Short mmCIF file of C-alpha atoms in Angstrom, two decimals:
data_model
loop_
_atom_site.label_atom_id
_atom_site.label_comp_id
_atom_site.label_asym_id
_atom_site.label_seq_id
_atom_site.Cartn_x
_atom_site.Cartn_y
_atom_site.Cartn_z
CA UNK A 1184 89.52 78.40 -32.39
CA UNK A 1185 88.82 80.09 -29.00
CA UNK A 1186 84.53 79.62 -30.03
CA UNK A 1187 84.96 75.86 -31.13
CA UNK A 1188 86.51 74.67 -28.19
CA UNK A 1189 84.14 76.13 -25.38
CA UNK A 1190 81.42 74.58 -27.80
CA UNK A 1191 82.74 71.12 -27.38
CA UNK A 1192 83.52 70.79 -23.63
CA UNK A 1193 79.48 72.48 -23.31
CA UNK A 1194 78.62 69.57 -25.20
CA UNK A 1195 80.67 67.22 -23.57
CA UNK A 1196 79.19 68.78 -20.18
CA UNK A 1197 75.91 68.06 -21.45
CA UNK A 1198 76.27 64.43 -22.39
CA UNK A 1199 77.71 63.91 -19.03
CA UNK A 1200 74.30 65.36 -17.48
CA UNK A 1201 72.34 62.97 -19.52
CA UNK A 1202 74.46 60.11 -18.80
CA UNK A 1203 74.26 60.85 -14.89
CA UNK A 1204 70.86 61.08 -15.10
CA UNK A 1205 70.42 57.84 -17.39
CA UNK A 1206 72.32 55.78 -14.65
CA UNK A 1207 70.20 57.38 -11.57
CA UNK A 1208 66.93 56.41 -13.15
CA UNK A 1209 68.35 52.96 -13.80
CA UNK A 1210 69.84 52.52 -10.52
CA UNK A 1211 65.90 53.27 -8.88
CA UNK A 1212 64.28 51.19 -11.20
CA UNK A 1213 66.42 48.45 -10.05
CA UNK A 1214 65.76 49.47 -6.57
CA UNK A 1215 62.16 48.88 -7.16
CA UNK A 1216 62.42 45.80 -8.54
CA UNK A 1217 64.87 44.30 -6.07
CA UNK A 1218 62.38 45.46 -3.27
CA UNK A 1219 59.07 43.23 -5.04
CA UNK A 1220 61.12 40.08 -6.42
CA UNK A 1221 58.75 37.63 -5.20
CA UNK A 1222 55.78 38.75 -7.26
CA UNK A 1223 58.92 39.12 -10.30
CA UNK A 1224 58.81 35.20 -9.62
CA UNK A 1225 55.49 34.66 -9.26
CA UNK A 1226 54.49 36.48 -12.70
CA UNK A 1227 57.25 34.96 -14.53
CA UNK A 1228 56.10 31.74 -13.32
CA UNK A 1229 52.17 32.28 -14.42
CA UNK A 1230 53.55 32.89 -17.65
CA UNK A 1231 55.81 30.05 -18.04
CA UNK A 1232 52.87 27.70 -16.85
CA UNK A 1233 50.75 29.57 -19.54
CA UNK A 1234 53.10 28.84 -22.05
CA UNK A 1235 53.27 25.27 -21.01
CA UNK A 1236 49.80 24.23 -20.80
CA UNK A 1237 49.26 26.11 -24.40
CA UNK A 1238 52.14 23.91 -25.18
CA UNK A 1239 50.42 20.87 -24.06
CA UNK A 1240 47.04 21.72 -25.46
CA UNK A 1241 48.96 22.46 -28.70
CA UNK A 1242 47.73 19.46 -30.80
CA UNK A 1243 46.32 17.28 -28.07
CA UNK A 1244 43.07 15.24 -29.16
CA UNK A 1245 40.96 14.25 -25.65
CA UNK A 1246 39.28 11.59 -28.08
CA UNK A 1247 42.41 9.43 -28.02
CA UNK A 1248 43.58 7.56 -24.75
CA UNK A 1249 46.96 7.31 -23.33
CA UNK A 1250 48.90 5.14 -25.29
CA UNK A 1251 46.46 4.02 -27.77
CA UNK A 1252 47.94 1.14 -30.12
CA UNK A 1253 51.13 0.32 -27.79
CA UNK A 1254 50.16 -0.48 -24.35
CA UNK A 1255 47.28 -0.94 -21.62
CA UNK A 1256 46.26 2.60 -19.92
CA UNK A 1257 46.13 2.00 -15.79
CA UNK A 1258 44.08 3.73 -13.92
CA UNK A 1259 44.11 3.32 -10.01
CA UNK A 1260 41.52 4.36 -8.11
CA UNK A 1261 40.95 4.68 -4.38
CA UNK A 1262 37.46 5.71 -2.66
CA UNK A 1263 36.80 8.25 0.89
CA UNK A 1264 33.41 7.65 2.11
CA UNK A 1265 32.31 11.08 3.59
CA UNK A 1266 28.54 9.70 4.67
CA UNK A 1267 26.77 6.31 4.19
CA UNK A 1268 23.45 5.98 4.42
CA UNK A 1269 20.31 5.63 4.75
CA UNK A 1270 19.65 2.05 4.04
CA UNK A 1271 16.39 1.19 2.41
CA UNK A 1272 14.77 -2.08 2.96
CA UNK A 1273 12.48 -1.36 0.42
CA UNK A 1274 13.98 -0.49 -2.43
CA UNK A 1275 16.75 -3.00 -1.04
CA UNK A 1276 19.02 0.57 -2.17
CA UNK A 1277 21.22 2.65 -0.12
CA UNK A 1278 22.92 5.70 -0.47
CA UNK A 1279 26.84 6.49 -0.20
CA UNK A 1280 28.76 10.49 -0.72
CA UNK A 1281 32.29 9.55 -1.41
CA UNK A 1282 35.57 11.21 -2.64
CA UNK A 1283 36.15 9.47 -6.29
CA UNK A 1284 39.70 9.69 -7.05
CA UNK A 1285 41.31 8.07 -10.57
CA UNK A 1286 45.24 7.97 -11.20
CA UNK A 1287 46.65 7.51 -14.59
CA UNK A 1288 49.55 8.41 -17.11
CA UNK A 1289 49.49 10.49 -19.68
CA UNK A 1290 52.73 10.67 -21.91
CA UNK A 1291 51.56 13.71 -24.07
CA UNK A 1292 51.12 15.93 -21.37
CA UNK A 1293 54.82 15.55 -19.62
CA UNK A 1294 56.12 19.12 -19.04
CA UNK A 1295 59.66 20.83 -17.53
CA UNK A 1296 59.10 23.62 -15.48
CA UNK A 1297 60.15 24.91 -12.00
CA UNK A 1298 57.14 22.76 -10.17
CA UNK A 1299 56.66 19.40 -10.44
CA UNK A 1300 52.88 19.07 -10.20
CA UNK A 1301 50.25 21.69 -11.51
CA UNK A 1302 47.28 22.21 -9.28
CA UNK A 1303 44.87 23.20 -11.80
CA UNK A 1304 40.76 23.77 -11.86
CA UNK A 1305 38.22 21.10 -13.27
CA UNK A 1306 38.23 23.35 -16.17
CA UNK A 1307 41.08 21.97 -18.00
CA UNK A 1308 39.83 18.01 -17.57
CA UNK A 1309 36.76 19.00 -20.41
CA UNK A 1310 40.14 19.55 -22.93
CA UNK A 1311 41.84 16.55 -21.97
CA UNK A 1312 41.05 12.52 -21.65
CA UNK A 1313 39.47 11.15 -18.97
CA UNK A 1314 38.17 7.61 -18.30
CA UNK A 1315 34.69 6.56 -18.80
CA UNK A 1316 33.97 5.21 -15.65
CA UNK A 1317 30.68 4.01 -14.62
CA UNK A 1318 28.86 2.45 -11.42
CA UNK A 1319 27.41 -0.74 -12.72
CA UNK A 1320 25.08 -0.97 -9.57
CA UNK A 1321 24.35 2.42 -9.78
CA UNK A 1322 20.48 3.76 -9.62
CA UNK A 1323 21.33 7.04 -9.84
CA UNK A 1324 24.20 9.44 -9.49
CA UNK A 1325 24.88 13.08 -8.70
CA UNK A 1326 28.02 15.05 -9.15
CA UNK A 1327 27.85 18.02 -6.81
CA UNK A 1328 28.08 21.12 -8.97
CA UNK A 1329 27.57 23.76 -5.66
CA UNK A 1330 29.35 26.49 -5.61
CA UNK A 1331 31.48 25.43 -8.40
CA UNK A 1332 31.72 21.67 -9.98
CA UNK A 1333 33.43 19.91 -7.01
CA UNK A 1334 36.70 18.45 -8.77
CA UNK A 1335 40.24 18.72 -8.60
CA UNK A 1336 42.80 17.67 -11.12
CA UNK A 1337 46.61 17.81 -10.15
CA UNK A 1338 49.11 17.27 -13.17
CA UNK A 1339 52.99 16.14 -12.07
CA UNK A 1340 55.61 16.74 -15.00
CA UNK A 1341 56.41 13.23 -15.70
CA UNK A 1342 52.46 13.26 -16.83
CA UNK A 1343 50.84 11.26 -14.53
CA UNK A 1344 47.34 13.16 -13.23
CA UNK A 1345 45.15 12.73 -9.97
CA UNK A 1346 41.13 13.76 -11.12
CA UNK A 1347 39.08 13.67 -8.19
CA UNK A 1348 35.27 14.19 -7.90
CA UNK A 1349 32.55 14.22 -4.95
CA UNK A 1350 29.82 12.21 -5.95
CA UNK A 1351 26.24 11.02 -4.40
CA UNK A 1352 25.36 7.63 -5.35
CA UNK A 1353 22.16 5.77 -4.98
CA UNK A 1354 23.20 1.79 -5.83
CA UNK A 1355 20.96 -1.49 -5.36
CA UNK A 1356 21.93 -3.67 -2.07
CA UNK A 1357 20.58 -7.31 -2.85
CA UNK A 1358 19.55 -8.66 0.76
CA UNK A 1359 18.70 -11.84 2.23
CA UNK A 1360 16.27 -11.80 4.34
CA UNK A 1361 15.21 -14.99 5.84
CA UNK A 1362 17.07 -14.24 9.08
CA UNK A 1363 15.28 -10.43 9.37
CA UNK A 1364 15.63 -8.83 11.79
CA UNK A 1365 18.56 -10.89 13.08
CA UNK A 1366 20.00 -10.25 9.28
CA UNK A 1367 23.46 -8.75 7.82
CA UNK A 1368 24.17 -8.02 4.35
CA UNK A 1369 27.24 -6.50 1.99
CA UNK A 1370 26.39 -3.73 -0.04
CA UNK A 1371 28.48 -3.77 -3.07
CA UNK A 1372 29.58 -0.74 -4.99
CA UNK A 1373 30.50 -1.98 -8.38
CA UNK A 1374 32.69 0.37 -11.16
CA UNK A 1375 34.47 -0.25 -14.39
CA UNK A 1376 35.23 1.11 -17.35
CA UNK A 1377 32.16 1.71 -20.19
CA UNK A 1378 33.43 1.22 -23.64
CA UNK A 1379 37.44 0.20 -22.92
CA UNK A 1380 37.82 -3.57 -22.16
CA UNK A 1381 41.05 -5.17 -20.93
CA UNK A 1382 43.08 -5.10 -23.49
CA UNK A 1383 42.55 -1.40 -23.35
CA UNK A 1384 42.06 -0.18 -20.03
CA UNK A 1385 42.49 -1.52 -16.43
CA UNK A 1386 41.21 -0.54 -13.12
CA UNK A 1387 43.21 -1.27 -10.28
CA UNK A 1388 43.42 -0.34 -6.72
CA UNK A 1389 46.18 2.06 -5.51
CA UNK A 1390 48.65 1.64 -2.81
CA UNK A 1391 47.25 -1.34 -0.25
CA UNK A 1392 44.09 -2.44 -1.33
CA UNK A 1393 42.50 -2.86 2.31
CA UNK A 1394 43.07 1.28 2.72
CA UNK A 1395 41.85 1.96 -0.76
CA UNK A 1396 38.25 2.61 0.38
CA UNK A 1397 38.14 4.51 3.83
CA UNK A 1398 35.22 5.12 5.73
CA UNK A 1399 35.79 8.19 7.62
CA UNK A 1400 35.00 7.87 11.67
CA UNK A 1401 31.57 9.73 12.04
CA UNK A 1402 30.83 8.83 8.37
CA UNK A 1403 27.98 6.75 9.17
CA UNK A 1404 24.42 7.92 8.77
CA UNK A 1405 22.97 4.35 9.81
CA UNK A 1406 19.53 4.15 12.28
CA UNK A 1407 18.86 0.55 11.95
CA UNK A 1408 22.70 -1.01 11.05
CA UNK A 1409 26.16 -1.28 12.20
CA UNK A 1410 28.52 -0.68 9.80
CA UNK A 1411 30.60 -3.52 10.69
CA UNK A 1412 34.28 -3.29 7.93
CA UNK A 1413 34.83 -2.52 4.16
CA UNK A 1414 36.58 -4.76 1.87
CA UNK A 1415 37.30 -4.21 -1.71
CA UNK A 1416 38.06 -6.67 -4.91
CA UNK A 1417 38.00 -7.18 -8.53
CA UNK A 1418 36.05 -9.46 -10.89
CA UNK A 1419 36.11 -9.66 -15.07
CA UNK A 1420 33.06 -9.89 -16.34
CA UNK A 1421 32.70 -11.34 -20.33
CA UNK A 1422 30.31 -9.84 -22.17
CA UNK A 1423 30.20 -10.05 -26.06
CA UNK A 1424 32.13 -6.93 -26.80
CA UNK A 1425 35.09 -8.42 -24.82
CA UNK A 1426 36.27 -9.14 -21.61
CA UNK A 1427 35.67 -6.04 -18.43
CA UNK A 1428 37.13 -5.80 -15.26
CA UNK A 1429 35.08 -4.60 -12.71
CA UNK A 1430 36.56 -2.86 -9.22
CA UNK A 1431 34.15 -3.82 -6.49
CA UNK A 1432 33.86 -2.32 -2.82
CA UNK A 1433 31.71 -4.64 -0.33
CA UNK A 1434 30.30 -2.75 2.65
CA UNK A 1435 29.12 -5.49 5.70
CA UNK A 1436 26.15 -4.33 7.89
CA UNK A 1437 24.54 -5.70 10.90
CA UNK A 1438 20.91 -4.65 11.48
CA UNK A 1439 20.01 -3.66 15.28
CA UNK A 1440 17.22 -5.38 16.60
CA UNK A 1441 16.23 -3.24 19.37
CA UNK A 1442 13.65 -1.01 17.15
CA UNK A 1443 11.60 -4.50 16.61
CA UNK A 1444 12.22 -5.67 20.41
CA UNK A 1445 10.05 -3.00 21.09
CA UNK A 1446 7.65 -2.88 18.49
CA UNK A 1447 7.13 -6.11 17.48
CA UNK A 1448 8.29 -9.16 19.83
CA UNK A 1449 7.43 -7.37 23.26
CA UNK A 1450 3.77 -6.62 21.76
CA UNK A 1451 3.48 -10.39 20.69
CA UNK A 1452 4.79 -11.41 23.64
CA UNK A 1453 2.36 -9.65 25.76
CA UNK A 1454 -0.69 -10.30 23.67
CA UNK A 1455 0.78 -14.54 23.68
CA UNK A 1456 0.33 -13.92 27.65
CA UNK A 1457 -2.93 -12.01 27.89
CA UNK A 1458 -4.38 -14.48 25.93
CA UNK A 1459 -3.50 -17.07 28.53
CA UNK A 1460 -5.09 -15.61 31.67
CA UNK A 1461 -8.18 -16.43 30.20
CA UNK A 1462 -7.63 -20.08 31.29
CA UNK A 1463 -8.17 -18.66 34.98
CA UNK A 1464 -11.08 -17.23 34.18
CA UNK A 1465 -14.45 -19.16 35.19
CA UNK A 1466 -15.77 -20.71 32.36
CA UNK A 1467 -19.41 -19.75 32.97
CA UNK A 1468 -17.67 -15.94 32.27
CA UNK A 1469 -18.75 -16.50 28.59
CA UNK A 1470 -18.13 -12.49 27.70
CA UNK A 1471 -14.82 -11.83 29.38
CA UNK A 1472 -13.36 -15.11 27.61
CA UNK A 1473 -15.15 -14.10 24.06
CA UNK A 1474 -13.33 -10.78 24.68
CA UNK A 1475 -10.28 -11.87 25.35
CA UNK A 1476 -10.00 -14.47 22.74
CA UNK A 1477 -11.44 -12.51 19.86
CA UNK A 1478 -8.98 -8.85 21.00
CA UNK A 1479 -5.81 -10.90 21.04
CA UNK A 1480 -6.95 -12.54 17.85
CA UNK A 1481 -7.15 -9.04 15.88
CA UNK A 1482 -4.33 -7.68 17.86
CA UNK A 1483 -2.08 -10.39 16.16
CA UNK A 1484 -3.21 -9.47 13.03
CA UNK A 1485 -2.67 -6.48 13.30
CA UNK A 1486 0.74 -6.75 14.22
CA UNK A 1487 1.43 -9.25 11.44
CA UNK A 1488 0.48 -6.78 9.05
CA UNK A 1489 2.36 -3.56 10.34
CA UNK A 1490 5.40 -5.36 10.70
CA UNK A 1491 5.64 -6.67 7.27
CA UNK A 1492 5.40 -2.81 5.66
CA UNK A 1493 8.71 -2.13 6.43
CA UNK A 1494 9.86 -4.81 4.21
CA UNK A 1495 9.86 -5.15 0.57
CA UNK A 1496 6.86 -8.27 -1.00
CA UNK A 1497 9.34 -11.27 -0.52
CA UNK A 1498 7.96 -15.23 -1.43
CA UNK A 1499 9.29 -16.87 1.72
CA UNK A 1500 9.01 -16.05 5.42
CA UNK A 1501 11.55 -14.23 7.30
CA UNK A 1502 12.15 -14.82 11.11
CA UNK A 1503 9.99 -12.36 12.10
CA UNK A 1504 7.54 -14.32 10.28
CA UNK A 1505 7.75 -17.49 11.99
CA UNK A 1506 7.62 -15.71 15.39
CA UNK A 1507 4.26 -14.03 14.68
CA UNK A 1508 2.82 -17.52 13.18
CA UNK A 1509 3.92 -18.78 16.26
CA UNK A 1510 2.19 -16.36 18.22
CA UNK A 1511 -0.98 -15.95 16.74
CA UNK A 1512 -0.79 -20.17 16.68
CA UNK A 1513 -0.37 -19.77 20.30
CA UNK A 1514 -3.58 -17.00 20.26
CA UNK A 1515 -5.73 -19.02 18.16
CA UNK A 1516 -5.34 -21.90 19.76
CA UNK A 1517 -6.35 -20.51 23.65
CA UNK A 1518 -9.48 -19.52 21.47
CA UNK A 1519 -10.41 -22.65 20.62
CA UNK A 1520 -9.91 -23.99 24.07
CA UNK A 1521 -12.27 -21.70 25.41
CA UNK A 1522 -14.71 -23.08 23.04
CA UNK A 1523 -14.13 -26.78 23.52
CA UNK A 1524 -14.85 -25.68 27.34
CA UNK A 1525 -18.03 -23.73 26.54
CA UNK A 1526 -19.15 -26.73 24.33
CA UNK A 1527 -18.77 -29.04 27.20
CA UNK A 1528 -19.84 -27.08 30.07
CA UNK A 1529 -23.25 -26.67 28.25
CA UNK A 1530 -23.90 -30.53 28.22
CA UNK A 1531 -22.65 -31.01 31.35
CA UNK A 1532 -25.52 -28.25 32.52
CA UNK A 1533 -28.07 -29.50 30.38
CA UNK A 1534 -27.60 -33.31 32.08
CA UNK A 1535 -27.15 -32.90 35.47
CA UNK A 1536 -30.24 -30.55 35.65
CA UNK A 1537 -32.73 -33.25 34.32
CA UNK A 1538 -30.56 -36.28 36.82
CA UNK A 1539 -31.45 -33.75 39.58
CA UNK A 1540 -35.65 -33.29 38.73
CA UNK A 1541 -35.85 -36.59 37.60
CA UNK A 1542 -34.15 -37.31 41.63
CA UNK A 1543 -36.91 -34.43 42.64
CA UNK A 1544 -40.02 -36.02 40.90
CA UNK A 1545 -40.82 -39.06 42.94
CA UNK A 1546 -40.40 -37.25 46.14
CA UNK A 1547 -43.12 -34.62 45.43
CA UNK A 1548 -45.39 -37.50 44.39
CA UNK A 1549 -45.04 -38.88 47.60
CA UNK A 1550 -45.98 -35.82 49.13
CA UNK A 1551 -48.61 -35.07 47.41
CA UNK A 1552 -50.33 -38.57 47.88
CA UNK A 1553 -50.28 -38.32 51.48
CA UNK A 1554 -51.39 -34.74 51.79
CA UNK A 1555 -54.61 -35.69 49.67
CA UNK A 1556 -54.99 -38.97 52.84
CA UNK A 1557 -56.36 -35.89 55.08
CA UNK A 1558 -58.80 -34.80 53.18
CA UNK A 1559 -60.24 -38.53 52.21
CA UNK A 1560 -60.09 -39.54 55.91
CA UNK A 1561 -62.59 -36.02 56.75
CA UNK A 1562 -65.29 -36.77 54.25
CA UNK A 1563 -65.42 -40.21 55.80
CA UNK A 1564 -65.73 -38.19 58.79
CA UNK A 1565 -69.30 -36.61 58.16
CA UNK A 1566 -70.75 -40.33 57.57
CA UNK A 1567 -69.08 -41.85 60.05
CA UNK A 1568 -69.22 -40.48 63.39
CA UNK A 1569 -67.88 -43.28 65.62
CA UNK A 1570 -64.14 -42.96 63.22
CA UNK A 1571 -63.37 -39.75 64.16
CA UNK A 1572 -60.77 -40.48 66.85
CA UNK A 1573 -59.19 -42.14 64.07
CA UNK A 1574 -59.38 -40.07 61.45
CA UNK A 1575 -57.94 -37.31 63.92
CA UNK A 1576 -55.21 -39.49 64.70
CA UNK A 1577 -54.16 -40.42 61.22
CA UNK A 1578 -54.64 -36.83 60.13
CA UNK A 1579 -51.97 -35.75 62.99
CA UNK A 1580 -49.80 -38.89 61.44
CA UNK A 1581 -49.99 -37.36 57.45
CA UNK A 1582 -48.85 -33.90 59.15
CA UNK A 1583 -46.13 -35.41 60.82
CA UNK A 1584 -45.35 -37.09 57.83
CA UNK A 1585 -45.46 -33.72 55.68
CA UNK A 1586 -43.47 -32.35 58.39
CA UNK A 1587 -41.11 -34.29 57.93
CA UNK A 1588 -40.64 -34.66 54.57
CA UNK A 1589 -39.51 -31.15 54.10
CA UNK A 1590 -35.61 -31.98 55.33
CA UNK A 1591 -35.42 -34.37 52.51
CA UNK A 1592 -36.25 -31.90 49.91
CA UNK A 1593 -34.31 -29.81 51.22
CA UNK A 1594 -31.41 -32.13 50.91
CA UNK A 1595 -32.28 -32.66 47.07
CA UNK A 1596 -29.15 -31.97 45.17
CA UNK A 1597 -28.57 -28.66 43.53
CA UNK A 1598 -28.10 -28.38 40.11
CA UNK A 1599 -26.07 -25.40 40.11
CA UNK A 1600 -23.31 -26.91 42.12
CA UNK A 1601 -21.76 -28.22 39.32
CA UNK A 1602 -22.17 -25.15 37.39
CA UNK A 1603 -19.02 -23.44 38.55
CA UNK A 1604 -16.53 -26.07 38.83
CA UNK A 1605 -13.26 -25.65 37.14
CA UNK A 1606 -12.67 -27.81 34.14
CA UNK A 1607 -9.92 -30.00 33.41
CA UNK A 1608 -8.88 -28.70 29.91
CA UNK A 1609 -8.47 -25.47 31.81
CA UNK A 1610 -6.59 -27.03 34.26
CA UNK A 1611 -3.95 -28.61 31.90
CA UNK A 1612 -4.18 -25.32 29.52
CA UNK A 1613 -3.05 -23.18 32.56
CA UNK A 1614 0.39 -25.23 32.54
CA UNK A 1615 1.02 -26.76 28.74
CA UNK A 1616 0.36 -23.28 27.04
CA UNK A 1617 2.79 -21.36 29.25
CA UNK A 1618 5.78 -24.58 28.58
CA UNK A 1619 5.20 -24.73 25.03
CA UNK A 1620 5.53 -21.21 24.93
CA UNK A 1621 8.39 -21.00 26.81
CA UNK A 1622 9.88 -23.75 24.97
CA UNK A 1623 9.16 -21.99 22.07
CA UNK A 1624 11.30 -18.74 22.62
CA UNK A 1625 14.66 -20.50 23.89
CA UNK A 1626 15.00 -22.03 20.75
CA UNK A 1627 14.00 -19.70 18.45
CA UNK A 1628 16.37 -16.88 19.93
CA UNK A 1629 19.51 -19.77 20.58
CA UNK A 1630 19.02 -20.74 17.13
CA UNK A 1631 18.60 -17.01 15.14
CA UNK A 1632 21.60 -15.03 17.53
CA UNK A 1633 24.12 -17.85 17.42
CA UNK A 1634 23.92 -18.89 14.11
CA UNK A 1635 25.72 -16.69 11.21
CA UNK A 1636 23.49 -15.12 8.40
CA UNK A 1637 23.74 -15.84 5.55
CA UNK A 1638 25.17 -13.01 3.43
CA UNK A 1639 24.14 -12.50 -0.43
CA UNK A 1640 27.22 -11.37 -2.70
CA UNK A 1641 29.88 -11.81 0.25
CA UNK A 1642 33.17 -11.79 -0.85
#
């Protein structure tokens, strides 16, 4: 009896030991855990988001939209313009980097959880639907894909998901350009859905549509425009699949004019002027003129052609145009009048020349016929002795008479006096060119920079 019951309070000492020790080694584990709860939280919660995106994977097909035989999917869009430009006249194109973002409702993906929206990786929007949007104006497109594709996807639990993308997009700009360089146009950036029409899917701006596309405040990458406001809008086009709607974003721009001050009017300008001081030239200063008729001539030319490579092969004349026509009118035409001048200075020349030897002719005649009296008068001499007082005396008379006939020929006229006199076209050149001229530039710059140009595709 003694034996058994020291064996059973040893045993009962023993299971006391164990349980002591059992209760310490809970007691730290709990310790341990108590003193890391938040990542306790954190990994429950990555695997109770595992478990609900397998959940919402679980059966989904991407190849079917939202809703698909009982209502219209919506998807709202908005647009953040990072960088526009450059502008090319060209290729009548520009270029735009944006912030795409689409909104739209998914009922199959609706989740409960302890967050209500899943920031998730562009990884999951390959395994789910997306729309098919397209740029209808689009030449050409890049989605940057540097360091990793740039898109973000955010997922709330009532199913509604935010995909946004940064794209590059290179779209067509029809311009007008009769009023160049005085010109503005609106760029349009045109999207829609590809395959869906109305009665499947809708585009529509979200929240106010005059903040729906943003241009942000050093966004502008412009040399030769003002980026004057943004407006935005919608259109349906019909096609024969069905009936579209198209989400359009108009961007106005203003071109500055003071690269082509410089390059192109002040050059005219000048050459319109140098061409002019020719008129107060003398017009026997055949070279000089010839020189400065024939330079300006080529120098408008020149210009003409140099300032039409910056702009794409158009069929009617821009303002530019009409100011260089102008010009090398204004050119030609002091060409011509030095011409006309020349012609008539050479006949004037050629006539008064022969009036003045023709005035000359009669007068040496005369001169002649009384030096040869002399001469007669001393052969008469030799046979006649008894005349030679006189002969003497009329001899003394003819050299009197010689004498004195030099002063008058003198006094002929002189040809070359009307050689360099100024001529009258010059004269009236010298103040019509310089009026016209003037004439000429109030109205064209009163009637290009007050008038509004006229803007293709405005809205």
């Amino acid at each position: 009896m003694g034996d058994g019951m020291c064996c059973s309070s040893t045993m009962r000492r023993l299971w006391v030991c164990v349980l002591l020790v059992s209760i310490a080694c809970r007691l730290s584990l709990a310790q341990d855990v108590a003193g890391t709860p938040k990542e306790a939280e954190l990994n429950d919660n990555i695997t109770i988001f595992t478990r609900i995106l397998d959940g919402l994977l679980d059966g989904y097909d991407n190849r079917l939209r939202p809703g698909l035989g009982e209502k219209v999917t919506e998807i709202k869009t908005n647009i953040f313009v990072t960088s526009f430009g450059p502008v090319s006249d060209t290729e009548m194109e520009y270029t735009i980097d944006v912030f795409f973002r689409q909104s739209w409702k998914d009922e199959r993906l609706c989740f409960k959880g302890p967050m209500e929206m899943l920031p998730l990786n562009n990884l999951l929007a390959s395994n789910i639907w997306t729309p098919d949007t397209f740029f209808l104006n689009g030449k050409k497109s890049i989605a940057h894909n540097m360091t990793t594709p740039n898109k973000l996807l955010r997922l709330k639990d009532d199913g509604t998901l935010l995909y946004t993308m940064r794209l590059t997009i290179s779209a067509e700009c029809p311009m007008q350009l009769e009023d160049f360089p005085m010109d503005a146009h609106a760029c349009p950036l045109k999207f829609g859905s590809y395959a869906y029409p109305v009665s499947e899917v809708v585009y529509m701006w979200s929240g106010e549509q005059a903040k729906s596309v943003v241009v942000a405040e050093e966004g502008s990458r412009l040399n030769q425009y003002h980026l004057i406001r943004q407006t935005e809008g919608t259109e349906d086009i019909y096609t024969s699949r069905g009936q579209y709607t198209v989400m359009m974003a108009h961007f106005y721009l203003k071109r500055k004019i003071g690269y082509f001050v410089i390059q192109t009017y002040m050059p005219c300008f000048m050459t319109v002027i140098l061409s002019q001081v020719s008129f107060w030239l003398n017009r026997e200063s055949v070279p000089a003129r010839t020189v400065f008729g024939v330079t300006t001539v080529l120098t408008m030319t020149t210009l003409s052609i140099s300032a039409r490579n910056s702009l794409p092969k158009v069929a009617y004349a821009t303002a530019m145009d009409w100011f260089i026509a102008v010009c090398y009118a204004f050119v030609f035409s002091a060409l011509i009048e030095f011409a006309t001048v020349n012609y008539f200075t050479k006949r004037s020349w050629a006539w008064d020349g022969k009036k003045a030897m023709e005035a000359q002719q009669p007068k040496k005649k005369d001169h002649l016929a009384l030096s040869k009296k002399p001469n007669n008068t001393c052969l008469s001499g030799v046979n006649y002795t008894t005349n030679l007082t006189k002969d003497a005396s009329i001899s003394t008379i003819s050299n009197s008479t010689a004498v004195q006939l030099k002063p008058s020929e003198a006094k002929a006229p002189d040809p070359k006096k009307t050689y360099n006199s100024v001529s009258k076209i010059d004269k009236m050149s010298r103040i019509v060119f310089p009026v016209l001229f003037g004439t000429f530039n109030l109205v064209y710059w009163a009637t290009y920079l007050n008038r509004e140009p006229v803007i293709k595709g405005a809205v």
